[in-house]
Protein backbone atom coordinates (compact mmCIF):
# COMPACT_ATOMS: atom_id res chain seq x y z
CA UNK A 1 0.00 0.00 0.00
CA UNK A 2 1.26 3.43 -0.88
CA UNK A 3 1.59 5.85 2.00
CA UNK A 4 0.51 8.72 -0.26
CA UNK A 5 -2.90 7.11 -0.82
CA UNK A 6 -3.98 7.25 2.82
CA UNK A 7 -5.73 10.63 2.57
CA UNK A 8 -7.67 9.62 -0.54
CA UNK A 9 -9.02 6.31 0.82
CA UNK A 10 -11.92 5.94 3.23
CA UNK A 11 -9.94 3.34 5.19
CA UNK A 12 -6.15 2.99 5.04
CA UNK A 13 -4.38 0.60 7.39
CA UNK A 14 -0.63 0.11 7.27
CA UNK A 15 1.29 -2.65 9.08
CA UNK A 16 -1.30 -3.22 11.81
CA UNK A 17 -0.32 -5.59 14.61
CA UNK A 18 -2.50 -6.52 17.58
CA UNK A 19 -2.23 -9.04 20.40
CA UNK A 20 -3.75 -9.74 23.80
CA UNK A 21 -2.21 -10.74 27.09
CA UNK A 22 -2.94 -14.30 28.19
CA UNK A 23 -1.49 -14.54 31.66
CA UNK A 24 2.05 -13.23 31.31
CA UNK A 25 2.30 -14.05 27.62
CA UNK A 26 1.17 -11.85 24.74
CA UNK A 27 -0.70 -13.80 22.08
CA UNK A 28 -0.56 -12.20 18.62
CA UNK A 29 -3.91 -11.92 16.78
CA UNK A 30 -3.28 -9.64 13.78
CA UNK A 31 -0.04 -9.77 11.83
CA UNK A 32 1.20 -6.85 9.72
CA UNK A 33 -2.26 -6.04 8.29
CA UNK A 34 -2.36 -3.71 5.29
CA UNK A 35 -5.91 -2.91 4.20
CA UNK A 36 -7.45 -0.20 2.07
CA UNK A 37 -11.07 0.65 1.24
CA UNK A 38 -11.89 3.37 -1.26
CA UNK A 39 -14.84 5.72 -0.83
CA UNK A 40 -17.96 4.08 -2.19
CA UNK A 41 -16.58 0.51 -2.07
CA UNK A 42 -18.42 -2.54 -0.71
CA UNK A 43 -15.82 -4.89 0.78
CA UNK A 44 -16.34 -8.20 2.58
CA UNK A 45 -13.80 -9.47 5.12
CA UNK A 46 -14.18 -13.25 5.00
CA UNK A 47 -12.75 -15.62 7.58
CA UNK A 48 -13.54 -18.53 9.90
CA UNK A 49 -13.99 -18.31 13.64
CA UNK A 50 -10.68 -17.49 15.33
CA UNK A 51 -9.17 -15.94 12.20
CA UNK A 52 -8.89 -12.45 13.71
CA UNK A 53 -11.78 -10.91 11.77
CA UNK A 54 -13.60 -9.73 14.91
CA UNK A 55 -10.44 -8.05 16.22
CA UNK A 56 -9.93 -6.36 12.86
CA UNK A 57 -13.57 -5.23 12.85
CA UNK A 58 -13.18 -3.78 16.35
CA UNK A 59 -10.14 -1.78 15.25
CA UNK A 60 -11.91 -0.53 12.09
CA UNK A 61 -14.87 0.48 14.27
CA UNK A 62 -12.64 2.24 16.83
CA UNK A 63 -13.81 -0.16 19.55
CA UNK A 64 -10.26 -1.41 20.10
CA UNK A 65 -6.82 0.09 19.54
CA UNK A 66 -3.92 -1.28 17.56
CA UNK A 67 -0.53 -2.12 19.06
CA UNK A 68 1.56 -1.11 16.05
CA UNK A 69 0.95 0.49 12.68
CA UNK A 70 -1.24 3.30 11.42
CA UNK A 71 -4.93 3.63 10.63
CA UNK A 72 -6.51 6.52 8.74
CA UNK A 73 -10.31 6.80 8.54
CA UNK A 74 -11.42 9.35 5.95
CA UNK A 75 -8.01 11.01 6.36
CA UNK A 76 -8.16 11.09 10.18
CA UNK A 77 -5.21 9.48 12.04
CA UNK A 78 -7.11 7.05 14.29
CA UNK A 79 -3.87 5.55 15.67
CA UNK A 80 -2.92 8.91 17.21
CA UNK A 81 -6.25 9.68 18.90
CA UNK A 82 -6.99 9.61 22.65
CA UNK A 83 -9.98 7.59 23.87
CA UNK A 84 -12.32 10.59 24.10
CA UNK A 85 -11.70 11.47 20.47
CA UNK A 86 -12.17 7.82 19.48
CA UNK A 87 -15.61 7.93 21.13
CA UNK A 88 -16.55 10.86 18.90
CA UNK A 89 -15.32 9.09 15.77
CA UNK A 90 -17.13 5.89 16.74
CA UNK A 91 -20.40 7.75 17.29
CA UNK A 92 -20.26 9.94 14.18
CA UNK A 93 -18.17 8.21 11.52
CA UNK A 94 -19.13 4.52 11.91
CA UNK A 95 -22.60 3.13 11.33
CA UNK A 96 -22.73 -0.23 13.13
CA UNK A 97 -25.00 -3.05 11.93
CA UNK A 98 -24.99 -6.07 14.22
CA UNK A 99 -25.96 -9.70 13.75
CA UNK A 100 -28.41 -9.53 16.66
CA UNK A 101 -29.72 -6.04 15.82
CA UNK A 102 -29.00 -4.44 19.26
CA UNK A 103 -32.42 -2.77 19.36
CA UNK A 104 -33.94 -1.41 22.58
CA UNK A 105 -36.94 -3.63 23.27
CA UNK A 106 -38.93 -0.99 25.19
CA UNK A 107 -38.59 1.59 22.38
CA UNK A 108 -40.74 1.61 19.27
CA UNK A 109 -39.10 1.53 15.84
CA UNK A 110 -39.07 5.31 15.41
CA UNK A 111 -37.46 5.77 18.83
CA UNK A 112 -34.80 3.16 18.06
CA UNK A 113 -33.90 4.86 14.77
CA UNK A 114 -33.83 8.42 16.14
CA UNK A 115 -31.87 7.54 19.30
CA UNK A 116 -28.36 8.22 17.86
CA UNK A 117 -29.41 11.69 16.72
CA UNK A 118 -31.01 12.55 20.07
CA UNK A 119 -27.82 11.42 21.82
CA UNK A 120 -25.96 13.91 19.61
CA UNK A 121 -28.18 16.72 20.89
CA UNK A 122 -31.07 16.94 18.41
CA UNK A 123 -34.58 17.48 19.70
CA UNK A 124 -37.02 14.60 19.20
CA UNK A 125 -38.85 16.60 16.52
CA UNK A 126 -35.63 17.41 14.63
CA UNK A 127 -34.48 13.79 14.80
CA UNK A 128 -37.82 12.45 13.57
CA UNK A 129 -37.88 14.86 10.63
CA UNK A 130 -34.31 13.95 9.67
CA UNK A 131 -35.08 10.21 9.83
CA UNK A 132 -38.22 10.12 7.70
CA UNK A 133 -36.54 9.76 4.30
CA UNK A 134 -34.42 6.87 5.59
CA UNK A 135 -37.45 5.22 7.19
CA UNK A 136 -39.33 5.41 3.89
CA UNK A 137 -36.29 4.20 1.93
CA UNK A 138 -36.16 1.05 4.05
CA UNK A 139 -39.92 0.46 3.89
CA UNK A 140 -40.48 0.97 7.61
CA UNK A 141 -42.93 3.89 7.54
CA UNK A 142 -45.90 1.61 8.33
CA UNK A 143 -44.01 0.07 11.28
CA UNK A 144 -42.82 3.17 13.15
CA UNK A 145 -44.99 2.64 16.25
CA UNK A 146 -44.30 -1.08 16.52
CA UNK A 147 -41.91 -2.55 19.11
CA UNK A 148 -39.01 -4.80 17.97
CA UNK A 149 -40.83 -7.88 19.32
CA UNK A 150 -43.57 -7.29 16.73
CA UNK A 151 -41.18 -7.46 13.78
CA UNK A 152 -39.61 -10.28 11.78
CA UNK A 153 -35.85 -10.78 11.79
CA UNK A 154 -35.52 -9.12 8.38
CA UNK A 155 -37.52 -6.10 9.55
CA UNK A 156 -35.40 -5.81 12.71
CA UNK A 157 -32.26 -5.76 10.58
CA UNK A 158 -33.78 -3.02 8.42
CA UNK A 159 -34.33 -0.99 11.61
CA UNK A 160 -30.69 -1.61 12.55
CA UNK A 161 -29.59 -0.43 9.10
CA UNK A 162 -31.82 2.65 9.31
CA UNK A 163 -30.38 3.53 12.72
CA UNK A 164 -26.86 3.22 11.27
CA UNK A 165 -27.71 5.37 8.25
CA UNK A 166 -29.39 8.35 9.91
CA UNK A 167 -26.17 9.63 11.43
CA UNK A 168 -24.66 9.90 7.92
CA UNK A 169 -21.53 7.90 8.83
CA UNK A 170 -18.43 7.66 6.68
CA UNK A 171 -18.57 3.85 6.80
CA UNK A 172 -21.27 1.25 7.38
CA UNK A 173 -19.68 -1.61 9.34
CA UNK A 174 -21.78 -4.78 9.26
CA UNK A 175 -20.94 -7.73 11.52
CA UNK A 176 -22.44 -10.99 10.18
CA UNK A 177 -25.57 -9.02 9.17
CA UNK A 178 -27.44 -12.09 7.86
CA UNK A 179 -26.30 -14.49 10.58
CA UNK A 180 -29.62 -14.49 12.46
CA UNK A 181 -31.85 -14.43 9.36
CA UNK A 182 -33.50 -17.09 7.23
CA UNK A 183 -32.31 -17.45 3.64
CA UNK A 184 -34.90 -15.17 2.01
CA UNK A 185 -34.54 -12.40 4.61
CA UNK A 186 -30.77 -12.65 4.28
CA UNK A 187 -30.99 -12.19 0.52
CA UNK A 188 -33.23 -9.14 1.02
CA UNK A 189 -30.71 -7.55 3.40
CA UNK A 190 -27.80 -8.21 1.01
CA UNK A 191 -29.79 -6.66 -1.86
CA UNK A 192 -30.39 -3.64 0.37
CA UNK A 193 -26.63 -3.35 0.99
CA UNK A 194 -26.06 -3.49 -2.76
CA UNK A 195 -28.64 -0.74 -3.29
CA UNK A 196 -27.06 1.42 -0.56
CA UNK A 197 -23.64 0.88 -2.10
CA UNK A 198 -25.03 1.93 -5.50
CA UNK A 199 -26.17 5.13 -3.78
CA UNK A 200 -22.57 5.82 -2.75
CA UNK A 201 -22.32 4.36 0.76
CA UNK A 202 -19.04 2.75 1.79
CA UNK A 203 -19.69 -0.67 3.35
CA UNK A 204 -17.38 -3.09 5.14
CA UNK A 205 -19.02 -6.43 5.96
CA UNK A 206 -17.57 -9.10 8.24
CA UNK A 207 -18.67 -12.67 7.51
CA UNK A 208 -17.67 -16.33 7.67
CA UNK A 209 -20.00 -17.22 4.77
CA UNK A 210 -18.56 -17.17 1.24
CA UNK A 211 -22.02 -16.91 -0.33
CA UNK A 212 -22.71 -13.80 1.73
CA UNK A 213 -19.28 -12.36 0.92
CA UNK A 214 -19.94 -12.77 -2.82
CA UNK A 215 -22.55 -10.00 -2.63
CA UNK A 216 -19.73 -7.48 -2.03
CA UNK A 217 -17.71 -5.85 -4.75
CA UNK A 218 -14.45 -7.17 -3.30
CA UNK A 219 -13.57 -10.00 -0.93
CA UNK A 220 -10.59 -9.94 1.43
CA UNK A 221 -9.70 -13.17 3.24
CA UNK A 222 -8.35 -13.22 6.78
CA UNK A 223 -6.61 -16.42 7.93
CA UNK A 224 -4.65 -16.78 11.17
CA UNK A 225 -4.50 -13.01 11.54
CA UNK A 226 -3.12 -12.39 8.05
CA UNK A 227 -5.01 -10.62 5.28
CA UNK A 228 -5.07 -11.85 1.70
CA UNK A 229 -6.97 -10.52 -1.32
PDB file of C-alpha atoms in Angstrom:
ATOM      1  CA  UNK A   1       0.000   0.000   0.000  1.00  0.00           C
ATOM      2  CA  UNK A   2       1.262   3.434  -0.883  1.00  0.00           C
ATOM      3  CA  UNK A   3       1.590   5.855   2.005  1.00  0.00           C
ATOM      4  CA  UNK A   4       0.514   8.716  -0.255  1.00  0.00           C
ATOM      5  CA  UNK A   5      -2.900   7.114  -0.816  1.00  0.00           C
ATOM      6  CA  UNK A   6      -3.982   7.248   2.823  1.00  0.00           C
ATOM      7  CA  UNK A   7      -5.735  10.629   2.575  1.00  0.00           C
ATOM      8  CA  UNK A   8      -7.670   9.615  -0.537  1.00  0.00           C
ATOM      9  CA  UNK A   9      -9.025   6.309   0.825  1.00  0.00           C
ATOM     10  CA  UNK A  10     -11.918   5.939   3.225  1.00  0.00           C
ATOM     11  CA  UNK A  11      -9.940   3.341   5.195  1.00  0.00           C
ATOM     12  CA  UNK A  12      -6.150   2.992   5.035  1.00  0.00           C
ATOM     13  CA  UNK A  13      -4.384   0.596   7.394  1.00  0.00           C
ATOM     14  CA  UNK A  14      -0.631   0.107   7.267  1.00  0.00           C
ATOM     15  CA  UNK A  15       1.288  -2.652   9.075  1.00  0.00           C
ATOM     16  CA  UNK A  16      -1.300  -3.224  11.811  1.00  0.00           C
ATOM     17  CA  UNK A  17      -0.321  -5.587  14.614  1.00  0.00           C
ATOM     18  CA  UNK A  18      -2.501  -6.520  17.577  1.00  0.00           C
ATOM     19  CA  UNK A  19      -2.229  -9.035  20.402  1.00  0.00           C
ATOM     20  CA  UNK A  20      -3.749  -9.741  23.800  1.00  0.00           C
ATOM     21  CA  UNK A  21      -2.214 -10.737  27.094  1.00  0.00           C
ATOM     22  CA  UNK A  22      -2.940 -14.301  28.187  1.00  0.00           C
ATOM     23  CA  UNK A  23      -1.491 -14.538  31.661  1.00  0.00           C
ATOM     24  CA  UNK A  24       2.052 -13.229  31.306  1.00  0.00           C
ATOM     25  CA  UNK A  25       2.299 -14.048  27.616  1.00  0.00           C
ATOM     26  CA  UNK A  26       1.166 -11.850  24.737  1.00  0.00           C
ATOM     27  CA  UNK A  27      -0.704 -13.805  22.079  1.00  0.00           C
ATOM     28  CA  UNK A  28      -0.563 -12.198  18.619  1.00  0.00           C
ATOM     29  CA  UNK A  29      -3.907 -11.920  16.775  1.00  0.00           C
ATOM     30  CA  UNK A  30      -3.280  -9.641  13.778  1.00  0.00           C
ATOM     31  CA  UNK A  31      -0.036  -9.772  11.827  1.00  0.00           C
ATOM     32  CA  UNK A  32       1.196  -6.852   9.724  1.00  0.00           C
ATOM     33  CA  UNK A  33      -2.259  -6.043   8.293  1.00  0.00           C
ATOM     34  CA  UNK A  34      -2.361  -3.712   5.293  1.00  0.00           C
ATOM     35  CA  UNK A  35      -5.915  -2.909   4.204  1.00  0.00           C
ATOM     36  CA  UNK A  36      -7.454  -0.203   2.072  1.00  0.00           C
ATOM     37  CA  UNK A  37     -11.069   0.653   1.243  1.00  0.00           C
ATOM     38  CA  UNK A  38     -11.895   3.366  -1.256  1.00  0.00           C
ATOM     39  CA  UNK A  39     -14.835   5.717  -0.833  1.00  0.00           C
ATOM     40  CA  UNK A  40     -17.960   4.077  -2.187  1.00  0.00           C
ATOM     41  CA  UNK A  41     -16.578   0.513  -2.066  1.00  0.00           C
ATOM     42  CA  UNK A  42     -18.421  -2.539  -0.713  1.00  0.00           C
ATOM     43  CA  UNK A  43     -15.823  -4.887   0.785  1.00  0.00           C
ATOM     44  CA  UNK A  44     -16.341  -8.199   2.583  1.00  0.00           C
ATOM     45  CA  UNK A  45     -13.802  -9.469   5.116  1.00  0.00           C
ATOM     46  CA  UNK A  46     -14.177 -13.252   4.999  1.00  0.00           C
ATOM     47  CA  UNK A  47     -12.746 -15.625   7.581  1.00  0.00           C
ATOM     48  CA  UNK A  48     -13.544 -18.533   9.896  1.00  0.00           C
ATOM     49  CA  UNK A  49     -13.992 -18.313  13.642  1.00  0.00           C
ATOM     50  CA  UNK A  50     -10.677 -17.493  15.329  1.00  0.00           C
ATOM     51  CA  UNK A  51      -9.171 -15.939  12.200  1.00  0.00           C
ATOM     52  CA  UNK A  52      -8.886 -12.449  13.705  1.00  0.00           C
ATOM     53  CA  UNK A  53     -11.781 -10.911  11.772  1.00  0.00           C
ATOM     54  CA  UNK A  54     -13.597  -9.732  14.914  1.00  0.00           C
ATOM     55  CA  UNK A  55     -10.443  -8.053  16.225  1.00  0.00           C
ATOM     56  CA  UNK A  56      -9.934  -6.357  12.856  1.00  0.00           C
ATOM     57  CA  UNK A  57     -13.565  -5.231  12.849  1.00  0.00           C
ATOM     58  CA  UNK A  58     -13.182  -3.778  16.346  1.00  0.00           C
ATOM     59  CA  UNK A  59     -10.138  -1.780  15.245  1.00  0.00           C
ATOM     60  CA  UNK A  60     -11.906  -0.529  12.093  1.00  0.00           C
ATOM     61  CA  UNK A  61     -14.870   0.485  14.266  1.00  0.00           C
ATOM     62  CA  UNK A  62     -12.635   2.239  16.826  1.00  0.00           C
ATOM     63  CA  UNK A  63     -13.809  -0.164  19.550  1.00  0.00           C
ATOM     64  CA  UNK A  64     -10.263  -1.413  20.096  1.00  0.00           C
ATOM     65  CA  UNK A  65      -6.824   0.089  19.544  1.00  0.00           C
ATOM     66  CA  UNK A  66      -3.918  -1.285  17.558  1.00  0.00           C
ATOM     67  CA  UNK A  67      -0.534  -2.122  19.059  1.00  0.00           C
ATOM     68  CA  UNK A  68       1.563  -1.111  16.054  1.00  0.00           C
ATOM     69  CA  UNK A  69       0.949   0.492  12.684  1.00  0.00           C
ATOM     70  CA  UNK A  70      -1.244   3.303  11.418  1.00  0.00           C
ATOM     71  CA  UNK A  71      -4.933   3.632  10.634  1.00  0.00           C
ATOM     72  CA  UNK A  72      -6.514   6.518   8.742  1.00  0.00           C
ATOM     73  CA  UNK A  73     -10.312   6.804   8.535  1.00  0.00           C
ATOM     74  CA  UNK A  74     -11.420   9.348   5.946  1.00  0.00           C
ATOM     75  CA  UNK A  75      -8.012  11.007   6.358  1.00  0.00           C
ATOM     76  CA  UNK A  76      -8.156  11.088  10.176  1.00  0.00           C
ATOM     77  CA  UNK A  77      -5.208   9.482  12.041  1.00  0.00           C
ATOM     78  CA  UNK A  78      -7.110   7.053  14.291  1.00  0.00           C
ATOM     79  CA  UNK A  79      -3.868   5.555  15.674  1.00  0.00           C
ATOM     80  CA  UNK A  80      -2.919   8.912  17.208  1.00  0.00           C
ATOM     81  CA  UNK A  81      -6.254   9.683  18.896  1.00  0.00           C
ATOM     82  CA  UNK A  82      -6.988   9.608  22.655  1.00  0.00           C
ATOM     83  CA  UNK A  83      -9.982   7.590  23.869  1.00  0.00           C
ATOM     84  CA  UNK A  84     -12.322  10.590  24.105  1.00  0.00           C
ATOM     85  CA  UNK A  85     -11.698  11.475  20.470  1.00  0.00           C
ATOM     86  CA  UNK A  86     -12.173   7.822  19.478  1.00  0.00           C
ATOM     87  CA  UNK A  87     -15.610   7.930  21.126  1.00  0.00           C
ATOM     88  CA  UNK A  88     -16.553  10.864  18.901  1.00  0.00           C
ATOM     89  CA  UNK A  89     -15.325   9.086  15.773  1.00  0.00           C
ATOM     90  CA  UNK A  90     -17.133   5.893  16.739  1.00  0.00           C
ATOM     91  CA  UNK A  91     -20.397   7.753  17.292  1.00  0.00           C
ATOM     92  CA  UNK A  92     -20.259   9.944  14.180  1.00  0.00           C
ATOM     93  CA  UNK A  93     -18.167   8.209  11.521  1.00  0.00           C
ATOM     94  CA  UNK A  94     -19.125   4.525  11.914  1.00  0.00           C
ATOM     95  CA  UNK A  95     -22.603   3.127  11.332  1.00  0.00           C
ATOM     96  CA  UNK A  96     -22.733  -0.225  13.132  1.00  0.00           C
ATOM     97  CA  UNK A  97     -25.002  -3.047  11.926  1.00  0.00           C
ATOM     98  CA  UNK A  98     -24.991  -6.072  14.222  1.00  0.00           C
ATOM     99  CA  UNK A  99     -25.956  -9.703  13.750  1.00  0.00           C
ATOM    100  CA  UNK A 100     -28.409  -9.532  16.662  1.00  0.00           C
ATOM    101  CA  UNK A 101     -29.724  -6.042  15.823  1.00  0.00           C
ATOM    102  CA  UNK A 102     -29.003  -4.442  19.264  1.00  0.00           C
ATOM    103  CA  UNK A 103     -32.418  -2.771  19.357  1.00  0.00           C
ATOM    104  CA  UNK A 104     -33.935  -1.409  22.577  1.00  0.00           C
ATOM    105  CA  UNK A 105     -36.943  -3.627  23.267  1.00  0.00           C
ATOM    106  CA  UNK A 106     -38.934  -0.988  25.186  1.00  0.00           C
ATOM    107  CA  UNK A 107     -38.594   1.592  22.380  1.00  0.00           C
ATOM    108  CA  UNK A 108     -40.739   1.609  19.269  1.00  0.00           C
ATOM    109  CA  UNK A 109     -39.102   1.532  15.841  1.00  0.00           C
ATOM    110  CA  UNK A 110     -39.075   5.311  15.410  1.00  0.00           C
ATOM    111  CA  UNK A 111     -37.456   5.767  18.834  1.00  0.00           C
ATOM    112  CA  UNK A 112     -34.798   3.159  18.056  1.00  0.00           C
ATOM    113  CA  UNK A 113     -33.905   4.857  14.769  1.00  0.00           C
ATOM    114  CA  UNK A 114     -33.832   8.417  16.140  1.00  0.00           C
ATOM    115  CA  UNK A 115     -31.873   7.541  19.298  1.00  0.00           C
ATOM    116  CA  UNK A 116     -28.358   8.217  17.861  1.00  0.00           C
ATOM    117  CA  UNK A 117     -29.413  11.690  16.717  1.00  0.00           C
ATOM    118  CA  UNK A 118     -31.013  12.551  20.069  1.00  0.00           C
ATOM    119  CA  UNK A 119     -27.817  11.415  21.823  1.00  0.00           C
ATOM    120  CA  UNK A 120     -25.962  13.911  19.612  1.00  0.00           C
ATOM    121  CA  UNK A 121     -28.184  16.715  20.886  1.00  0.00           C
ATOM    122  CA  UNK A 122     -31.066  16.944  18.405  1.00  0.00           C
ATOM    123  CA  UNK A 123     -34.581  17.481  19.696  1.00  0.00           C
ATOM    124  CA  UNK A 124     -37.023  14.605  19.204  1.00  0.00           C
ATOM    125  CA  UNK A 125     -38.851  16.601  16.520  1.00  0.00           C
ATOM    126  CA  UNK A 126     -35.632  17.410  14.629  1.00  0.00           C
ATOM    127  CA  UNK A 127     -34.480  13.794  14.796  1.00  0.00           C
ATOM    128  CA  UNK A 128     -37.819  12.449  13.575  1.00  0.00           C
ATOM    129  CA  UNK A 129     -37.878  14.860  10.633  1.00  0.00           C
ATOM    130  CA  UNK A 130     -34.314  13.954   9.674  1.00  0.00           C
ATOM    131  CA  UNK A 131     -35.078  10.214   9.835  1.00  0.00           C
ATOM    132  CA  UNK A 132     -38.217  10.115   7.702  1.00  0.00           C
ATOM    133  CA  UNK A 133     -36.538   9.763   4.301  1.00  0.00           C
ATOM    134  CA  UNK A 134     -34.424   6.867   5.589  1.00  0.00           C
ATOM    135  CA  UNK A 135     -37.448   5.215   7.189  1.00  0.00           C
ATOM    136  CA  UNK A 136     -39.330   5.406   3.886  1.00  0.00           C
ATOM    137  CA  UNK A 137     -36.285   4.198   1.927  1.00  0.00           C
ATOM    138  CA  UNK A 138     -36.164   1.047   4.050  1.00  0.00           C
ATOM    139  CA  UNK A 139     -39.920   0.457   3.887  1.00  0.00           C
ATOM    140  CA  UNK A 140     -40.482   0.968   7.611  1.00  0.00           C
ATOM    141  CA  UNK A 141     -42.927   3.890   7.536  1.00  0.00           C
ATOM    142  CA  UNK A 142     -45.897   1.609   8.335  1.00  0.00           C
ATOM    143  CA  UNK A 143     -44.008   0.067  11.285  1.00  0.00           C
ATOM    144  CA  UNK A 144     -42.824   3.165  13.152  1.00  0.00           C
ATOM    145  CA  UNK A 145     -44.986   2.643  16.247  1.00  0.00           C
ATOM    146  CA  UNK A 146     -44.296  -1.083  16.523  1.00  0.00           C
ATOM    147  CA  UNK A 147     -41.910  -2.553  19.105  1.00  0.00           C
ATOM    148  CA  UNK A 148     -39.015  -4.802  17.966  1.00  0.00           C
ATOM    149  CA  UNK A 149     -40.825  -7.876  19.323  1.00  0.00           C
ATOM    150  CA  UNK A 150     -43.567  -7.293  16.731  1.00  0.00           C
ATOM    151  CA  UNK A 151     -41.175  -7.461  13.775  1.00  0.00           C
ATOM    152  CA  UNK A 152     -39.613 -10.278  11.781  1.00  0.00           C
ATOM    153  CA  UNK A 153     -35.847 -10.778  11.787  1.00  0.00           C
ATOM    154  CA  UNK A 154     -35.518  -9.116   8.384  1.00  0.00           C
ATOM    155  CA  UNK A 155     -37.525  -6.101   9.550  1.00  0.00           C
ATOM    156  CA  UNK A 156     -35.402  -5.808  12.709  1.00  0.00           C
ATOM    157  CA  UNK A 157     -32.259  -5.763  10.583  1.00  0.00           C
ATOM    158  CA  UNK A 158     -33.781  -3.017   8.419  1.00  0.00           C
ATOM    159  CA  UNK A 159     -34.331  -0.994  11.605  1.00  0.00           C
ATOM    160  CA  UNK A 160     -30.694  -1.608  12.554  1.00  0.00           C
ATOM    161  CA  UNK A 161     -29.586  -0.427   9.105  1.00  0.00           C
ATOM    162  CA  UNK A 162     -31.816   2.648   9.308  1.00  0.00           C
ATOM    163  CA  UNK A 163     -30.375   3.530  12.720  1.00  0.00           C
ATOM    164  CA  UNK A 164     -26.864   3.217  11.268  1.00  0.00           C
ATOM    165  CA  UNK A 165     -27.708   5.373   8.249  1.00  0.00           C
ATOM    166  CA  UNK A 166     -29.388   8.351   9.914  1.00  0.00           C
ATOM    167  CA  UNK A 167     -26.166   9.634  11.427  1.00  0.00           C
ATOM    168  CA  UNK A 168     -24.656   9.903   7.917  1.00  0.00           C
ATOM    169  CA  UNK A 169     -21.535   7.898   8.827  1.00  0.00           C
ATOM    170  CA  UNK A 170     -18.433   7.662   6.684  1.00  0.00           C
ATOM    171  CA  UNK A 171     -18.569   3.845   6.796  1.00  0.00           C
ATOM    172  CA  UNK A 172     -21.275   1.254   7.378  1.00  0.00           C
ATOM    173  CA  UNK A 173     -19.683  -1.609   9.340  1.00  0.00           C
ATOM    174  CA  UNK A 174     -21.785  -4.782   9.262  1.00  0.00           C
ATOM    175  CA  UNK A 175     -20.942  -7.733  11.524  1.00  0.00           C
ATOM    176  CA  UNK A 176     -22.440 -10.994  10.185  1.00  0.00           C
ATOM    177  CA  UNK A 177     -25.571  -9.023   9.167  1.00  0.00           C
ATOM    178  CA  UNK A 178     -27.442 -12.091   7.859  1.00  0.00           C
ATOM    179  CA  UNK A 179     -26.304 -14.486  10.577  1.00  0.00           C
ATOM    180  CA  UNK A 180     -29.623 -14.485  12.462  1.00  0.00           C
ATOM    181  CA  UNK A 181     -31.851 -14.433   9.363  1.00  0.00           C
ATOM    182  CA  UNK A 182     -33.503 -17.088   7.225  1.00  0.00           C
ATOM    183  CA  UNK A 183     -32.312 -17.454   3.642  1.00  0.00           C
ATOM    184  CA  UNK A 184     -34.905 -15.173   2.011  1.00  0.00           C
ATOM    185  CA  UNK A 185     -34.535 -12.399   4.615  1.00  0.00           C
ATOM    186  CA  UNK A 186     -30.769 -12.651   4.278  1.00  0.00           C
ATOM    187  CA  UNK A 187     -30.989 -12.192   0.516  1.00  0.00           C
ATOM    188  CA  UNK A 188     -33.228  -9.136   1.015  1.00  0.00           C
ATOM    189  CA  UNK A 189     -30.710  -7.554   3.397  1.00  0.00           C
ATOM    190  CA  UNK A 190     -27.804  -8.211   1.010  1.00  0.00           C
ATOM    191  CA  UNK A 191     -29.791  -6.655  -1.857  1.00  0.00           C
ATOM    192  CA  UNK A 192     -30.387  -3.641   0.368  1.00  0.00           C
ATOM    193  CA  UNK A 193     -26.633  -3.347   0.991  1.00  0.00           C
ATOM    194  CA  UNK A 194     -26.061  -3.493  -2.764  1.00  0.00           C
ATOM    195  CA  UNK A 195     -28.640  -0.736  -3.294  1.00  0.00           C
ATOM    196  CA  UNK A 196     -27.065   1.420  -0.564  1.00  0.00           C
ATOM    197  CA  UNK A 197     -23.645   0.879  -2.100  1.00  0.00           C
ATOM    198  CA  UNK A 198     -25.027   1.927  -5.503  1.00  0.00           C
ATOM    199  CA  UNK A 199     -26.174   5.133  -3.781  1.00  0.00           C
ATOM    200  CA  UNK A 200     -22.570   5.816  -2.751  1.00  0.00           C
ATOM    201  CA  UNK A 201     -22.323   4.358   0.760  1.00  0.00           C
ATOM    202  CA  UNK A 202     -19.042   2.752   1.794  1.00  0.00           C
ATOM    203  CA  UNK A 203     -19.690  -0.668   3.350  1.00  0.00           C
ATOM    204  CA  UNK A 204     -17.379  -3.093   5.142  1.00  0.00           C
ATOM    205  CA  UNK A 205     -19.018  -6.432   5.964  1.00  0.00           C
ATOM    206  CA  UNK A 206     -17.575  -9.100   8.243  1.00  0.00           C
ATOM    207  CA  UNK A 207     -18.675 -12.668   7.509  1.00  0.00           C
ATOM    208  CA  UNK A 208     -17.674 -16.333   7.673  1.00  0.00           C
ATOM    209  CA  UNK A 209     -19.996 -17.224   4.767  1.00  0.00           C
ATOM    210  CA  UNK A 210     -18.559 -17.175   1.243  1.00  0.00           C
ATOM    211  CA  UNK A 211     -22.020 -16.914  -0.330  1.00  0.00           C
ATOM    212  CA  UNK A 212     -22.713 -13.796   1.734  1.00  0.00           C
ATOM    213  CA  UNK A 213     -19.279 -12.357   0.918  1.00  0.00           C
ATOM    214  CA  UNK A 214     -19.939 -12.771  -2.820  1.00  0.00           C
ATOM    215  CA  UNK A 215     -22.546  -9.998  -2.634  1.00  0.00           C
ATOM    216  CA  UNK A 216     -19.734  -7.483  -2.026  1.00  0.00           C
ATOM    217  CA  UNK A 217     -17.714  -5.846  -4.751  1.00  0.00           C
ATOM    218  CA  UNK A 218     -14.451  -7.167  -3.300  1.00  0.00           C
ATOM    219  CA  UNK A 219     -13.574 -10.003  -0.931  1.00  0.00           C
ATOM    220  CA  UNK A 220     -10.591  -9.935   1.432  1.00  0.00           C
ATOM    221  CA  UNK A 221      -9.696 -13.173   3.235  1.00  0.00           C
ATOM    222  CA  UNK A 222      -8.352 -13.224   6.779  1.00  0.00           C
ATOM    223  CA  UNK A 223      -6.611 -16.423   7.927  1.00  0.00           C
ATOM    224  CA  UNK A 224      -4.648 -16.779  11.170  1.00  0.00           C
ATOM    225  CA  UNK A 225      -4.496 -13.011  11.543  1.00  0.00           C
ATOM    226  CA  UNK A 226      -3.116 -12.391   8.051  1.00  0.00           C
ATOM    227  CA  UNK A 227      -5.012 -10.616   5.280  1.00  0.00           C
ATOM    228  CA  UNK A 228      -5.073 -11.845   1.697  1.00  0.00           C
ATOM    229  CA  UNK A 229      -6.969 -10.519  -1.317  1.00  0.00           C
TER     230      UNK A 229
END
